[in-house]
Every structure is written in structure tokens, then in C-alpha cells.
């Protein structure tokens, strides 16, 4: 089995190049984007054996993303093809006010994932299963799949990593708020943005978030270009962000998780995990695509 398992939906990503608002752009690049597969790509590029668990449509988009992930060293043997639903697509819209995303994902192949997708995977030897708060918002079956993945990980002594990743385009804040707090409390390692936590739980500072969630595991609060604060066993550790000129922020959190988790399984200190998270995030921030190959 791989050392890491990343579970979630990946979409075809279309973005304007040169970078113009969608209303004006006429030339585009096609890539792939999915929070968990982005993390998988970064983990694989750091030399970790990493598997991606998902469903794709029986279409060129699904075949393309599967082979692209394979090409970058991600194990896709646990990806299944759904004959009855398409692979999702999303567009990035780089407007002067900031980048927004437009999803075409409702009813997608990955949104039909359920517990059977977890049963196809062997957890023996898996050190970390990485999930995000996007998946439980996709459908009821995806929400039960996430629950089942956490229980399966527990039974195998696999660490559960959870990136809160609240996506307003997927579900509303009232629905997401309790679900994402509950999943955070069941995970061993939780990543959350300070802003995102404020949206979800009305918490202003990283200490507020720690007090609100009261996790038994590790909480990592990311505060943009300021830095990240970890709370583990009552100990608070802050690491400043790496200064970078930001091209496009989407995907930086996924990179941060990979950098962090890579040092975690190596048994490194909290400070070194956070620092490595920032280093990988800085690479993602300086690229328009979700995944910026490391070299
Ligand atoms: O973290 C980056 C993701 O947001 C992006 O790749 C698309 O998975 C995605 C989503 O659901 O927003």
C-alpha cells in the first residue's frame, strides 16, 4: 500500500492564458485541479508513495486526469470509472477583484462516491489518509464515504489528516459549519485558514479557533502571508510565512498540507513541519496552475 492516501474529487480545470477575466479571454489552458489530488501530486513529487482515491467519468477528461496523475507518480489503482456520470469541470476567473471559480460539478462521477470506494482500497501500511471538507459537501453518499474512511483509518491505525477547505460554491455556511467542526474533531491533523474559520465558526484569532474546536489532535491555523500557528497538546507554535509575490492563491493550501505531512511522517519537529508547509505553499502561490511541479 502507499504511504499516503488522498481521497476526493478532481476536476478538469480551464483557465485563461494570458490571465484575463473569463468575460474577455479567448485563449485557455486545460489542466486538472482537485484539492486532495493537488496534495497527492506534491507528496509524490517529494518522493512519497501516494495513492489517489476517486471516481471519474468514462470520458477523455477522466482518462486524462488519471494518466496525468500517474505520470507525476501518483498511484491511481483505486480510481474507478463511473459509466453514468461525467468528470466535473471548473473555470478560474482571474478578475481584477481577485480569482473566482465556476464549478460544473453537480452530479459528477466523483460526487457519486460511497463506502464501496473505500472498500476497494487496502489500508494496510497506509500512514496517513488525507481528506478535505469539500467532499462531504458534494453529496450524501460522499459524506458517508468520508465518515467511513475515517472509521476505516482508525481501525488500521492510519493517521487522519483533514483540510477544512470550506468552498462556498459547494454548500452554504449554515450546513457546512457543524459538519466541518465535527469532522475536524475526529481527525488527527487539521488544517484551516483563519479567514475560513471566521466564516464558518465566527472565530477571529487562531486562539479562538483552538478554543472553539477543542481538538484532541493537532490544529494548524494558516493566516495568509502572516504565517501558521499550530496547537498540539496545549503547545502553541508559530512559523512566519515565506515572502512571495502572489500570482494566484488557489492550491497553496494543498501544497502546504503536503509539505507539512511529509515532515510529519519523517518525525520532524512542529517548527520544521510548518516551515516546509510554507515553502511548498510559496511555490504554488507563484504559479497560475494548481500544481506547480517542484523542479
Ligand atoms: O484547493 C484547490 C481546490 O480548491 C481546487 O483545486 C478545486 O478541488 C477544488 C475545489 O473543489 O474547489
PDB file of C-alpha atoms and ligand atoms in Angstrom:
ATOM      1  CA  UNK A   1       0.000   0.000   0.000  1.00  0.00           C
ATOM      2  CA  UNK A   2       1.097   3.590  -0.484  1.00  0.00           C
ATOM      3  CA  UNK A   3       2.295   5.652   2.482  1.00  0.00           C
ATOM      4  CA  UNK A   4      -0.359   8.343   1.819  1.00  0.00           C
ATOM      5  CA  UNK A   5      -3.912   8.040   0.530  1.00  0.00           C
ATOM      6  CA  UNK A   6      -5.609  11.211  -0.717  1.00  0.00           C
ATOM      7  CA  UNK A   7      -9.345  10.911  -1.299  1.00  0.00           C
ATOM      8  CA  UNK A   8     -11.538  13.334  -3.208  1.00  0.00           C
ATOM      9  CA  UNK A   9     -12.804  14.784  -6.461  1.00  0.00           C
ATOM     10  CA  UNK A  10     -10.542  16.132  -9.182  1.00  0.00           C
ATOM     11  CA  UNK A  11     -11.948  18.310 -11.930  1.00  0.00           C
ATOM     12  CA  UNK A  12     -10.807  19.420 -15.306  1.00  0.00           C
ATOM     13  CA  UNK A  13      -9.511  22.945 -14.819  1.00  0.00           C
ATOM     14  CA  UNK A  14      -9.774  25.545 -17.549  1.00  0.00           C
ATOM     15  CA  UNK A  15      -8.136  28.936 -17.063  1.00  0.00           C
ATOM     16  CA  UNK A  16      -7.446  31.900 -19.325  1.00  0.00           C
ATOM     17  CA  UNK A  17      -3.936  32.464 -20.596  1.00  0.00           C
ATOM     18  CA  UNK A  18      -2.947  35.217 -20.777  1.00  0.00           C
ATOM     19  CA  UNK A  19      -4.633  35.933 -17.479  1.00  0.00           C
ATOM     20  CA  UNK A  20      -7.806  37.864 -18.384  1.00  0.00           C
ATOM     21  CA  UNK A  21     -11.331  37.789 -16.970  1.00  0.00           C
ATOM     22  CA  UNK A  22     -13.465  34.984 -18.460  1.00  0.00           C
ATOM     23  CA  UNK A  23     -15.747  37.592 -19.984  1.00  0.00           C
ATOM     24  CA  UNK A  24     -12.897  38.744 -22.200  1.00  0.00           C
ATOM     25  CA  UNK A  25     -10.485  35.838 -22.546  1.00  0.00           C
ATOM     26  CA  UNK A  26     -10.330  33.803 -25.733  1.00  0.00           C
ATOM     27  CA  UNK A  27      -7.347  31.532 -25.144  1.00  0.00           C
ATOM     28  CA  UNK A  28      -7.281  28.967 -22.385  1.00  0.00           C
ATOM     29  CA  UNK A  29      -5.234  26.211 -20.864  1.00  0.00           C
ATOM     30  CA  UNK A  30      -6.663  22.953 -19.667  1.00  0.00           C
ATOM     31  CA  UNK A  31      -5.245  21.302 -16.591  1.00  0.00           C
ATOM     32  CA  UNK A  32      -6.563  19.373 -13.650  1.00  0.00           C
ATOM     33  CA  UNK A  33      -7.426  20.610 -10.202  1.00  0.00           C
ATOM     34  CA  UNK A  34      -8.631  18.977  -7.045  1.00  0.00           C
ATOM     35  CA  UNK A  35      -7.597  19.833  -3.519  1.00  0.00           C
ATOM     36  CA  UNK A  36      -6.724  16.276  -2.491  1.00  0.00           C
ATOM     37  CA  UNK A  37      -5.037  15.302  -5.771  1.00  0.00           C
ATOM     38  CA  UNK A  38      -3.014  18.522  -5.608  1.00  0.00           C
ATOM     39  CA  UNK A  39      -1.757  17.399  -2.221  1.00  0.00           C
ATOM     40  CA  UNK A  40      -1.111  13.925  -3.674  1.00  0.00           C
ATOM     41  CA  UNK A  41       0.936  15.433  -6.515  1.00  0.00           C
ATOM     42  CA  UNK A  42       3.080  17.408  -4.114  1.00  0.00           C
ATOM     43  CA  UNK A  43       3.564  14.395  -1.842  1.00  0.00           C
ATOM     44  CA  UNK A  44       4.566  12.217  -4.798  1.00  0.00           C
ATOM     45  CA  UNK A  45       6.973  14.869  -6.041  1.00  0.00           C
ATOM     46  CA  UNK A  46       8.566  14.866  -2.582  1.00  0.00           C
ATOM     47  CA  UNK A  47       9.225  11.150  -3.067  1.00  0.00           C
ATOM     48  CA  UNK A  48       6.365   9.683  -1.034  1.00  0.00           C
ATOM     49  CA  UNK A  49       4.388   6.738  -2.336  1.00  0.00           C
ATOM     50  CA  UNK A  50       0.941   8.252  -2.658  1.00  0.00           C
ATOM     51  CA  UNK A  51      -2.402   6.972  -3.861  1.00  0.00           C
ATOM     52  CA  UNK A  52      -5.413   8.948  -5.056  1.00  0.00           C
ATOM     53  CA  UNK A  53      -8.892   7.503  -4.470  1.00  0.00           C
ATOM     54  CA  UNK A  54     -11.722   8.868  -6.602  1.00  0.00           C
ATOM     55  CA  UNK A  55     -14.223   8.279  -9.378  1.00  0.00           C
ATOM     56  CA  UNK A  56     -14.008   9.696 -12.858  1.00  0.00           C
ATOM     57  CA  UNK A  57     -16.394   9.678 -15.803  1.00  0.00           C
ATOM     58  CA  UNK A  58     -15.911   7.395 -18.799  1.00  0.00           C
ATOM     59  CA  UNK A  59     -14.704  10.361 -20.855  1.00  0.00           C
ATOM     60  CA  UNK A  60     -11.478  11.924 -22.140  1.00  0.00           C
ATOM     61  CA  UNK A  61     -11.335  14.200 -19.087  1.00  0.00           C
ATOM     62  CA  UNK A  62     -11.327  11.319 -16.631  1.00  0.00           C
ATOM     63  CA  UNK A  63      -8.760   9.370 -18.635  1.00  0.00           C
ATOM     64  CA  UNK A  64      -6.601  12.432 -18.983  1.00  0.00           C
ATOM     65  CA  UNK A  65      -6.535  13.248 -15.274  1.00  0.00           C
ATOM     66  CA  UNK A  66      -5.858   9.666 -14.301  1.00  0.00           C
ATOM     67  CA  UNK A  67      -2.913   9.391 -16.657  1.00  0.00           C
ATOM     68  CA  UNK A  68      -1.599  12.820 -15.692  1.00  0.00           C
ATOM     69  CA  UNK A  69      -1.607  11.920 -12.006  1.00  0.00           C
ATOM     70  CA  UNK A  70       0.114   8.648 -12.872  1.00  0.00           C
ATOM     71  CA  UNK A  71       2.719  10.496 -14.892  1.00  0.00           C
ATOM     72  CA  UNK A  72       3.621  12.510 -11.792  1.00  0.00           C
ATOM     73  CA  UNK A  73       3.962   9.332  -9.765  1.00  0.00           C
ATOM     74  CA  UNK A  74       0.560   9.121  -8.047  1.00  0.00           C
ATOM     75  CA  UNK A  75      -0.885   5.607  -7.718  1.00  0.00           C
ATOM     76  CA  UNK A  76      -4.323   5.591  -9.363  1.00  0.00           C
ATOM     77  CA  UNK A  77      -5.133   1.906  -8.961  1.00  0.00           C
ATOM     78  CA  UNK A  78      -8.023   2.777  -6.616  1.00  0.00           C
ATOM     79  CA  UNK A  79      -9.695   5.129  -9.100  1.00  0.00           C
ATOM     80  CA  UNK A  80     -12.894   3.784 -10.591  1.00  0.00           C
ATOM     81  CA  UNK A  81     -14.797   4.811 -13.693  1.00  0.00           C
ATOM     82  CA  UNK A  82     -18.477   5.635 -13.387  1.00  0.00           C
ATOM     83  CA  UNK A  83     -20.367   4.819 -16.593  1.00  0.00           C
ATOM     84  CA  UNK A  84     -23.321   7.011 -15.665  1.00  0.00           C
ATOM     85  CA  UNK A  85     -21.853  10.400 -14.795  1.00  0.00           C
ATOM     86  CA  UNK A  86     -19.263  12.789 -16.233  1.00  0.00           C
ATOM     87  CA  UNK A  87     -15.990  14.120 -14.890  1.00  0.00           C
ATOM     88  CA  UNK A  88     -16.526  17.600 -13.438  1.00  0.00           C
ATOM     89  CA  UNK A  89     -15.008  20.785 -14.823  1.00  0.00           C
ATOM     90  CA  UNK A  90     -14.295  24.182 -13.346  1.00  0.00           C
ATOM     91  CA  UNK A  91     -13.116  27.514 -14.666  1.00  0.00           C
ATOM     92  CA  UNK A  92     -10.908  30.019 -12.923  1.00  0.00           C
ATOM     93  CA  UNK A  93     -11.847  33.643 -13.473  1.00  0.00           C
ATOM     94  CA  UNK A  94      -8.915  35.959 -12.781  1.00  0.00           C
ATOM     95  CA  UNK A  95     -10.664  39.310 -12.427  1.00  0.00           C
ATOM     96  CA  UNK A  96      -9.029  42.478 -11.083  1.00  0.00           C
ATOM     97  CA  UNK A  97     -11.033  41.925  -7.869  1.00  0.00           C
ATOM     98  CA  UNK A  98      -9.452  38.502  -7.385  1.00  0.00           C
ATOM     99  CA  UNK A  99      -9.810  34.988  -8.755  1.00  0.00           C
ATOM    100  CA  UNK A 100     -13.168  33.280  -8.515  1.00  0.00           C
ATOM    101  CA  UNK A 101     -14.079  29.736  -9.553  1.00  0.00           C
ATOM    102  CA  UNK A 102     -17.057  28.468 -11.524  1.00  0.00           C
ATOM    103  CA  UNK A 103     -17.945  24.840 -10.927  1.00  0.00           C
ATOM    104  CA  UNK A 104     -19.731  22.429 -13.261  1.00  0.00           C
ATOM    105  CA  UNK A 105     -19.683  19.512 -10.858  1.00  0.00           C
ATOM    106  CA  UNK A 106     -23.198  18.683  -9.658  1.00  0.00           C
ATOM    107  CA  UNK A 107     -23.971  15.008 -10.338  1.00  0.00           C
ATOM    108  CA  UNK A 108     -20.375  14.309 -11.364  1.00  0.00           C
ATOM    109  CA  UNK A 109     -18.826  10.844 -11.213  1.00  0.00           C
ATOM    110  CA  UNK A 110     -16.857  11.726  -8.066  1.00  0.00           C
ATOM    111  CA  UNK A 111     -19.957  13.113  -6.354  1.00  0.00           C
ATOM    112  CA  UNK A 112     -21.348   9.561  -6.558  1.00  0.00           C
ATOM    113  CA  UNK A 113     -18.550   8.099  -4.422  1.00  0.00           C
ATOM    114  CA  UNK A 114     -19.661   5.997  -1.480  1.00  0.00           C
ATOM    115  CA  UNK A 115     -18.295   3.472   1.029  1.00  0.00           C
ATOM    116  CA  UNK A 116     -17.589   0.946  -1.748  1.00  0.00           C
ATOM    117  CA  UNK A 117     -14.818   3.263  -2.996  1.00  0.00           C
ATOM    118  CA  UNK A 118     -13.120   2.864   0.398  1.00  0.00           C
ATOM    119  CA  UNK A 119     -13.637  -0.899   0.468  1.00  0.00           C
ATOM    120  CA  UNK A 120     -11.667  -1.170  -2.773  1.00  0.00           C
ATOM    121  CA  UNK A 121      -8.570   0.190  -1.021  1.00  0.00           C
ATOM    122  CA  UNK A 122      -6.196  -1.588   1.312  1.00  0.00           C
ATOM    123  CA  UNK A 123      -5.319   0.496   4.375  1.00  0.00           C
ATOM    124  CA  UNK A 124      -2.595  -1.907   5.478  1.00  0.00           C
ATOM    125  CA  UNK A 125       0.618   0.052   5.778  1.00  0.00           C
ATOM    126  CA  UNK A 126      -1.004   3.388   4.959  1.00  0.00           C
ATOM    127  CA  UNK A 127       0.460   6.022   7.315  1.00  0.00           C
ATOM    128  CA  UNK A 128      -1.837   8.943   6.527  1.00  0.00           C
ATOM    129  CA  UNK A 129      -5.223   9.300   4.880  1.00  0.00           C
ATOM    130  CA  UNK A 130      -5.804  12.853   3.663  1.00  0.00           C
ATOM    131  CA  UNK A 131      -9.364  14.171   3.299  1.00  0.00           C
ATOM    132  CA  UNK A 132     -10.912  17.561   2.843  1.00  0.00           C
ATOM    133  CA  UNK A 133     -14.094  19.343   3.786  1.00  0.00           C
ATOM    134  CA  UNK A 134     -15.002  19.706   0.116  1.00  0.00           C
ATOM    135  CA  UNK A 135     -16.018  16.047  -0.175  1.00  0.00           C
ATOM    136  CA  UNK A 136     -18.800  15.901   2.479  1.00  0.00           C
ATOM    137  CA  UNK A 137     -20.449  18.843   0.692  1.00  0.00           C
ATOM    138  CA  UNK A 138     -20.637  17.083  -2.662  1.00  0.00           C
ATOM    139  CA  UNK A 139     -23.433  14.618  -1.849  1.00  0.00           C
ATOM    140  CA  UNK A 140     -24.890  12.457   0.914  1.00  0.00           C
ATOM    141  CA  UNK A 141     -23.019   9.416  -0.368  1.00  0.00           C
ATOM    142  CA  UNK A 142     -19.751  11.381  -0.325  1.00  0.00           C
ATOM    143  CA  UNK A 143     -20.472  12.483   3.243  1.00  0.00           C
ATOM    144  CA  UNK A 144     -20.952   8.849   4.333  1.00  0.00           C
ATOM    145  CA  UNK A 145     -17.859   7.885   2.382  1.00  0.00           C
ATOM    146  CA  UNK A 146     -15.795  10.408   4.395  1.00  0.00           C
ATOM    147  CA  UNK A 147     -17.254   9.089   7.647  1.00  0.00           C
ATOM    148  CA  UNK A 148     -16.454   5.517   6.599  1.00  0.00           C
ATOM    149  CA  UNK A 149     -12.920   6.455   5.502  1.00  0.00           C
ATOM    150  CA  UNK A 150     -12.228   7.944   8.944  1.00  0.00           C
ATOM    151  CA  UNK A 151     -13.565   4.854  10.708  1.00  0.00           C
ATOM    152  CA  UNK A 152     -11.565   2.563   8.425  1.00  0.00           C
ATOM    153  CA  UNK A 153      -8.408   4.589   9.042  1.00  0.00           C
ATOM    154  CA  UNK A 154      -8.991   4.343  12.814  1.00  0.00           C
ATOM    155  CA  UNK A 155      -9.283   0.558  12.595  1.00  0.00           C
ATOM    156  CA  UNK A 156      -5.956   0.370  10.802  1.00  0.00           C
ATOM    157  CA  UNK A 157      -4.030   2.842  12.964  1.00  0.00           C
ATOM    158  CA  UNK A 158      -3.801   5.198   9.981  1.00  0.00           C
ATOM    159  CA  UNK A 159      -3.465   8.894  10.808  1.00  0.00           C
ATOM    160  CA  UNK A 160      -6.347  11.075   9.592  1.00  0.00           C
ATOM    161  CA  UNK A 161      -5.397  14.406   8.019  1.00  0.00           C
ATOM    162  CA  UNK A 162      -8.248  16.818   7.332  1.00  0.00           C
ATOM    163  CA  UNK A 163      -8.093  20.086   5.428  1.00  0.00           C
ATOM    164  CA  UNK A 164     -11.251  22.058   6.251  1.00  0.00           C
ATOM    165  CA  UNK A 165     -11.348  23.646   2.754  1.00  0.00           C
ATOM    166  CA  UNK A 166     -14.734  25.334   3.020  1.00  0.00           C
ATOM    167  CA  UNK A 167     -15.969  26.019  -0.527  1.00  0.00           C
ATOM    168  CA  UNK A 168     -18.939  28.428  -0.641  1.00  0.00           C
ATOM    169  CA  UNK A 169     -19.690  27.277  -4.202  1.00  0.00           C
ATOM    170  CA  UNK A 170     -20.301  23.757  -2.908  1.00  0.00           C
ATOM    171  CA  UNK A 171     -22.560  24.339   0.122  1.00  0.00           C
ATOM    172  CA  UNK A 172     -23.807  27.103   2.351  1.00  0.00           C
ATOM    173  CA  UNK A 173     -22.100  28.056   5.563  1.00  0.00           C
ATOM    174  CA  UNK A 174     -25.004  27.062   7.847  1.00  0.00           C
ATOM    175  CA  UNK A 175     -24.902  23.490   6.546  1.00  0.00           C
ATOM    176  CA  UNK A 176     -21.136  23.214   6.375  1.00  0.00           C
ATOM    177  CA  UNK A 177     -20.314  24.762   9.769  1.00  0.00           C
ATOM    178  CA  UNK A 178     -21.313  21.896  12.121  1.00  0.00           C
ATOM    179  CA  UNK A 179     -20.246  19.166   9.676  1.00  0.00           C
ATOM    180  CA  UNK A 180     -16.757  20.596   9.275  1.00  0.00           C
ATOM    181  CA  UNK A 181     -16.355  21.176  13.032  1.00  0.00           C
ATOM    182  CA  UNK A 182     -17.369  17.575  13.711  1.00  0.00           C
ATOM    183  CA  UNK A 183     -15.000  16.129  11.100  1.00  0.00           C
ATOM    184  CA  UNK A 184     -12.179  18.307  12.446  1.00  0.00           C
ATOM    185  CA  UNK A 185     -12.726  16.862  15.914  1.00  0.00           C
ATOM    186  CA  UNK A 186     -12.407  13.338  14.530  1.00  0.00           C
ATOM    187  CA  UNK A 187      -9.119  13.982  12.709  1.00  0.00           C
ATOM    188  CA  UNK A 188      -5.544  13.740  13.984  1.00  0.00           C
ATOM    189  CA  UNK A 189      -4.256  16.690  11.963  1.00  0.00           C
ATOM    190  CA  UNK A 190      -6.486  19.595  10.911  1.00  0.00           C
ATOM    191  CA  UNK A 191      -5.572  22.423   8.528  1.00  0.00           C
ATOM    192  CA  UNK A 192      -7.756  25.504   8.433  1.00  0.00           C
ATOM    193  CA  UNK A 193      -7.431  29.063   7.163  1.00  0.00           C
ATOM    194  CA  UNK A 194      -8.012  31.791   9.753  1.00  0.00           C
ATOM    195  CA  UNK A 195     -10.441  33.568   7.389  1.00  0.00           C
ATOM    196  CA  UNK A 196     -12.254  30.395   6.526  1.00  0.00           C
ATOM    197  CA  UNK A 197     -12.712  29.558  10.215  1.00  0.00           C
ATOM    198  CA  UNK A 198     -14.102  33.046  10.777  1.00  0.00           C
ATOM    199  CA  UNK A 199     -16.653  32.438   8.012  1.00  0.00           C
ATOM    200  CA  UNK A 200     -17.579  29.025   9.386  1.00  0.00           C
ATOM    201  CA  UNK A 201     -17.454  29.488  13.129  1.00  0.00           C
ATOM    202  CA  UNK A 202     -17.180  33.214  13.780  1.00  0.00           C
ATOM    203  CA  UNK A 203     -13.753  32.782  15.377  1.00  0.00           C
ATOM    204  CA  UNK A 204     -11.429  35.776  14.920  1.00  0.00           C
ATOM    205  CA  UNK A 205      -7.986  34.615  16.048  1.00  0.00           C
ATOM    206  CA  UNK A 206      -6.144  31.309  15.913  1.00  0.00           C
ATOM    207  CA  UNK A 207      -6.580  31.022  19.693  1.00  0.00           C
ATOM    208  CA  UNK A 208     -10.346  31.466  19.250  1.00  0.00           C
ATOM    209  CA  UNK A 209     -10.345  28.622  16.736  1.00  0.00           C
ATOM    210  CA  UNK A 210      -8.384  26.348  19.059  1.00  0.00           C
ATOM    211  CA  UNK A 211     -10.769  27.168  21.923  1.00  0.00           C
ATOM    212  CA  UNK A 212     -13.815  26.621  19.756  1.00  0.00           C
ATOM    213  CA  UNK A 213     -12.799  23.302  18.215  1.00  0.00           C
ATOM    214  CA  UNK A 214     -11.030  21.844  21.288  1.00  0.00           C
ATOM    215  CA  UNK A 215      -9.303  19.194  19.194  1.00  0.00           C
ATOM    216  CA  UNK A 216      -7.558  16.203  20.653  1.00  0.00           C
ATOM    217  CA  UNK A 217      -5.307  16.159  17.587  1.00  0.00           C
ATOM    218  CA  UNK A 218      -3.132  18.863  16.031  1.00  0.00           C
ATOM    219  CA  UNK A 219      -4.646  22.089  14.725  1.00  0.00           C
ATOM    220  CA  UNK A 220      -2.794  24.149  12.137  1.00  0.00           C
ATOM    221  CA  UNK A 221      -4.254  27.608  11.513  1.00  0.00           C
ATOM    222  CA  UNK A 222      -2.961  29.290   8.366  1.00  0.00           C
ATOM    223  CA  UNK A 223      -3.103  33.065   8.242  1.00  0.00           C
ATOM    224  CA  UNK A 224      -2.175  34.019   4.684  1.00  0.00           C
ATOM    225  CA  UNK A 225       1.091  35.900   4.331  1.00  0.00           C
ATOM    226  CA  UNK A 226       1.417  36.237   8.118  1.00  0.00           C
ATOM    227  CA  UNK A 227       2.179  32.630   8.991  1.00  0.00           C
ATOM    228  CA  UNK A 228       0.774  29.484  10.519  1.00  0.00           C
ATOM    229  CA  UNK A 229       0.108  28.565  14.145  1.00  0.00           C
ATOM    230  CA  UNK A 230      -0.032  25.007  15.373  1.00  0.00           C
ATOM    231  CA  UNK A 231      -1.741  23.835  18.546  1.00  0.00           C
ATOM    232  CA  UNK A 232      -0.697  20.372  19.677  1.00  0.00           C
ATOM    233  CA  UNK A 233      -1.166  19.046  23.215  1.00  0.00           C
ATOM    234  CA  UNK A 234      -1.692  22.565  24.514  1.00  0.00           C
ATOM    235  CA  UNK A 235       1.546  23.831  22.956  1.00  0.00           C
ATOM    236  CA  UNK A 236       1.331  26.759  20.543  1.00  0.00           C
ATOM    237  CA  UNK A 237       3.940  27.134  17.776  1.00  0.00           C
ATOM    238  CA  UNK A 238       4.042  29.947  15.239  1.00  0.00           C
ATOM    239  CA  UNK A 239       6.018  29.937  11.970  1.00  0.00           C
ATOM    240  CA  UNK A 240       6.060  33.006   9.693  1.00  0.00           C
ATOM    241  CA  UNK A 241       5.127  32.581   6.026  1.00  0.00           C
ATOM    242  CA  UNK A 242       7.748  32.688   3.265  1.00  0.00           C
ATOM    243  CA  UNK A 243       7.593  36.065   1.488  1.00  0.00           C
ATOM    244  CA  UNK A 244       6.450  35.574  -2.112  1.00  0.00           C
ATOM    245  CA  UNK A 245       4.860  37.633  -4.856  1.00  0.00           C
ATOM    246  CA  UNK A 246       1.483  36.022  -5.320  1.00  0.00           C
ATOM    247  CA  UNK A 247       0.376  35.131  -8.850  1.00  0.00           C
ATOM    248  CA  UNK A 248      -2.650  33.106  -7.846  1.00  0.00           C
ATOM    249  CA  UNK A 249      -3.564  31.742  -4.414  1.00  0.00           C
ATOM    250  CA  UNK A 250      -5.663  28.679  -5.306  1.00  0.00           C
ATOM    251  CA  UNK A 251      -3.821  25.456  -4.495  1.00  0.00           C
ATOM    252  CA  UNK A 252      -1.424  26.914  -1.922  1.00  0.00           C
ATOM    253  CA  UNK A 253      -3.244  25.256   0.961  1.00  0.00           C
ATOM    254  CA  UNK A 254      -2.966  21.867  -0.735  1.00  0.00           C
ATOM    255  CA  UNK A 255       0.763  22.381  -1.146  1.00  0.00           C
ATOM    256  CA  UNK A 256       1.079  23.474   2.486  1.00  0.00           C
ATOM    257  CA  UNK A 257      -0.570  20.250   3.657  1.00  0.00           C
ATOM    258  CA  UNK A 258       1.826  18.141   1.575  1.00  0.00           C
ATOM    259  CA  UNK A 259       4.915  19.948   2.850  1.00  0.00           C
ATOM    260  CA  UNK A 260       3.702  19.623   6.421  1.00  0.00           C
ATOM    261  CA  UNK A 261       2.668  15.961   6.210  1.00  0.00           C
ATOM    262  CA  UNK A 262       5.937  14.984   4.564  1.00  0.00           C
ATOM    263  CA  UNK A 263       7.850  16.239   7.616  1.00  0.00           C
ATOM    264  CA  UNK A 264       5.288  14.771   9.986  1.00  0.00           C
ATOM    265  CA  UNK A 265       5.854  11.202   8.793  1.00  0.00           C
ATOM    266  CA  UNK A 266       9.608  11.845   8.955  1.00  0.00           C
ATOM    267  CA  UNK A 267       9.171  12.556  12.675  1.00  0.00           C
ATOM    268  CA  UNK A 268      10.386  16.156  12.387  1.00  0.00           C
ATOM    269  CA  UNK A 269       9.603  18.961  14.807  1.00  0.00           C
ATOM    270  CA  UNK A 270       6.487  21.111  14.599  1.00  0.00           C
ATOM    271  CA  UNK A 271       8.568  24.131  13.543  1.00  0.00           C
ATOM    272  CA  UNK A 272      10.147  22.192  10.694  1.00  0.00           C
ATOM    273  CA  UNK A 273       6.764  20.859   9.508  1.00  0.00           C
ATOM    274  CA  UNK A 274       5.283  24.345   9.402  1.00  0.00           C
ATOM    275  CA  UNK A 275       8.325  25.767   7.660  1.00  0.00           C
ATOM    276  CA  UNK A 276       8.167  23.095   4.977  1.00  0.00           C
ATOM    277  CA  UNK A 277       4.449  23.729   4.569  1.00  0.00           C
ATOM    278  CA  UNK A 278       5.200  27.400   3.910  1.00  0.00           C
ATOM    279  CA  UNK A 279       7.949  26.510   1.437  1.00  0.00           C
ATOM    280  CA  UNK A 280       5.649  24.376  -0.691  1.00  0.00           C
ATOM    281  CA  UNK A 281       2.827  26.901  -0.449  1.00  0.00           C
ATOM    282  CA  UNK A 282       5.181  29.596  -1.750  1.00  0.00           C
ATOM    283  CA  UNK A 283       5.771  27.558  -4.910  1.00  0.00           C
ATOM    284  CA  UNK A 284       2.051  27.138  -5.506  1.00  0.00           C
ATOM    285  CA  UNK A 285       1.431  30.841  -4.903  1.00  0.00           C
ATOM    286  CA  UNK A 286       3.821  31.813  -7.668  1.00  0.00           C
ATOM    287  CA  UNK A 287       2.038  29.730 -10.333  1.00  0.00           C
ATOM    288  CA  UNK A 288      -1.339  30.057 -12.062  1.00  0.00           C
ATOM    289  CA  UNK A 289      -1.932  26.322 -12.295  1.00  0.00           C
ATOM    290  CA  UNK A 290      -2.991  24.397  -9.187  1.00  0.00           C
ATOM    291  CA  UNK A 291       0.012  22.136  -9.377  1.00  0.00           C
ATOM    292  CA  UNK A 292       3.425  23.625  -9.888  1.00  0.00           C
ATOM    293  CA  UNK A 293       5.913  20.780 -10.375  1.00  0.00           C
ATOM    294  CA  UNK A 294       8.716  21.204  -7.917  1.00  0.00           C
ATOM    295  CA  UNK A 295      11.571  21.491 -10.395  1.00  0.00           C
TER     296      UNK A 295
HETATM  297  O1  LIG B   1      -7.544  23.821  -3.167  1.00  0.00           O
HETATM  298  C1  LIG B   1      -7.670  23.983  -4.543  1.00  0.00           C
HETATM  299  C2  LIG B   1      -9.012  23.495  -4.939  1.00  0.00           C
HETATM  300  O2  LIG B   1      -9.991  24.361  -4.478  1.00  0.00           O
HETATM  301  C3  LIG B   1      -9.151  23.365  -6.407  1.00  0.00           C
HETATM  302  O3  LIG B   1      -8.167  22.525  -6.914  1.00  0.00           O
HETATM  303  C4  LIG B   1     -10.502  22.891  -6.829  1.00  0.00           C
HETATM  304  O4  LIG B   1     -10.856  20.953  -5.515  1.00  0.00           O
HETATM  305  C5  LIG B   1     -11.225  22.041  -5.859  1.00  0.00           C
HETATM  306  C6  LIG B   1     -12.447  22.589  -5.290  1.00  0.00           C
HETATM  307  O5  LIG B   1     -13.344  21.818  -5.022  1.00  0.00           O
HETATM  308  O6  LIG B   1     -12.535  23.795  -5.110  1.00  0.00           O
END
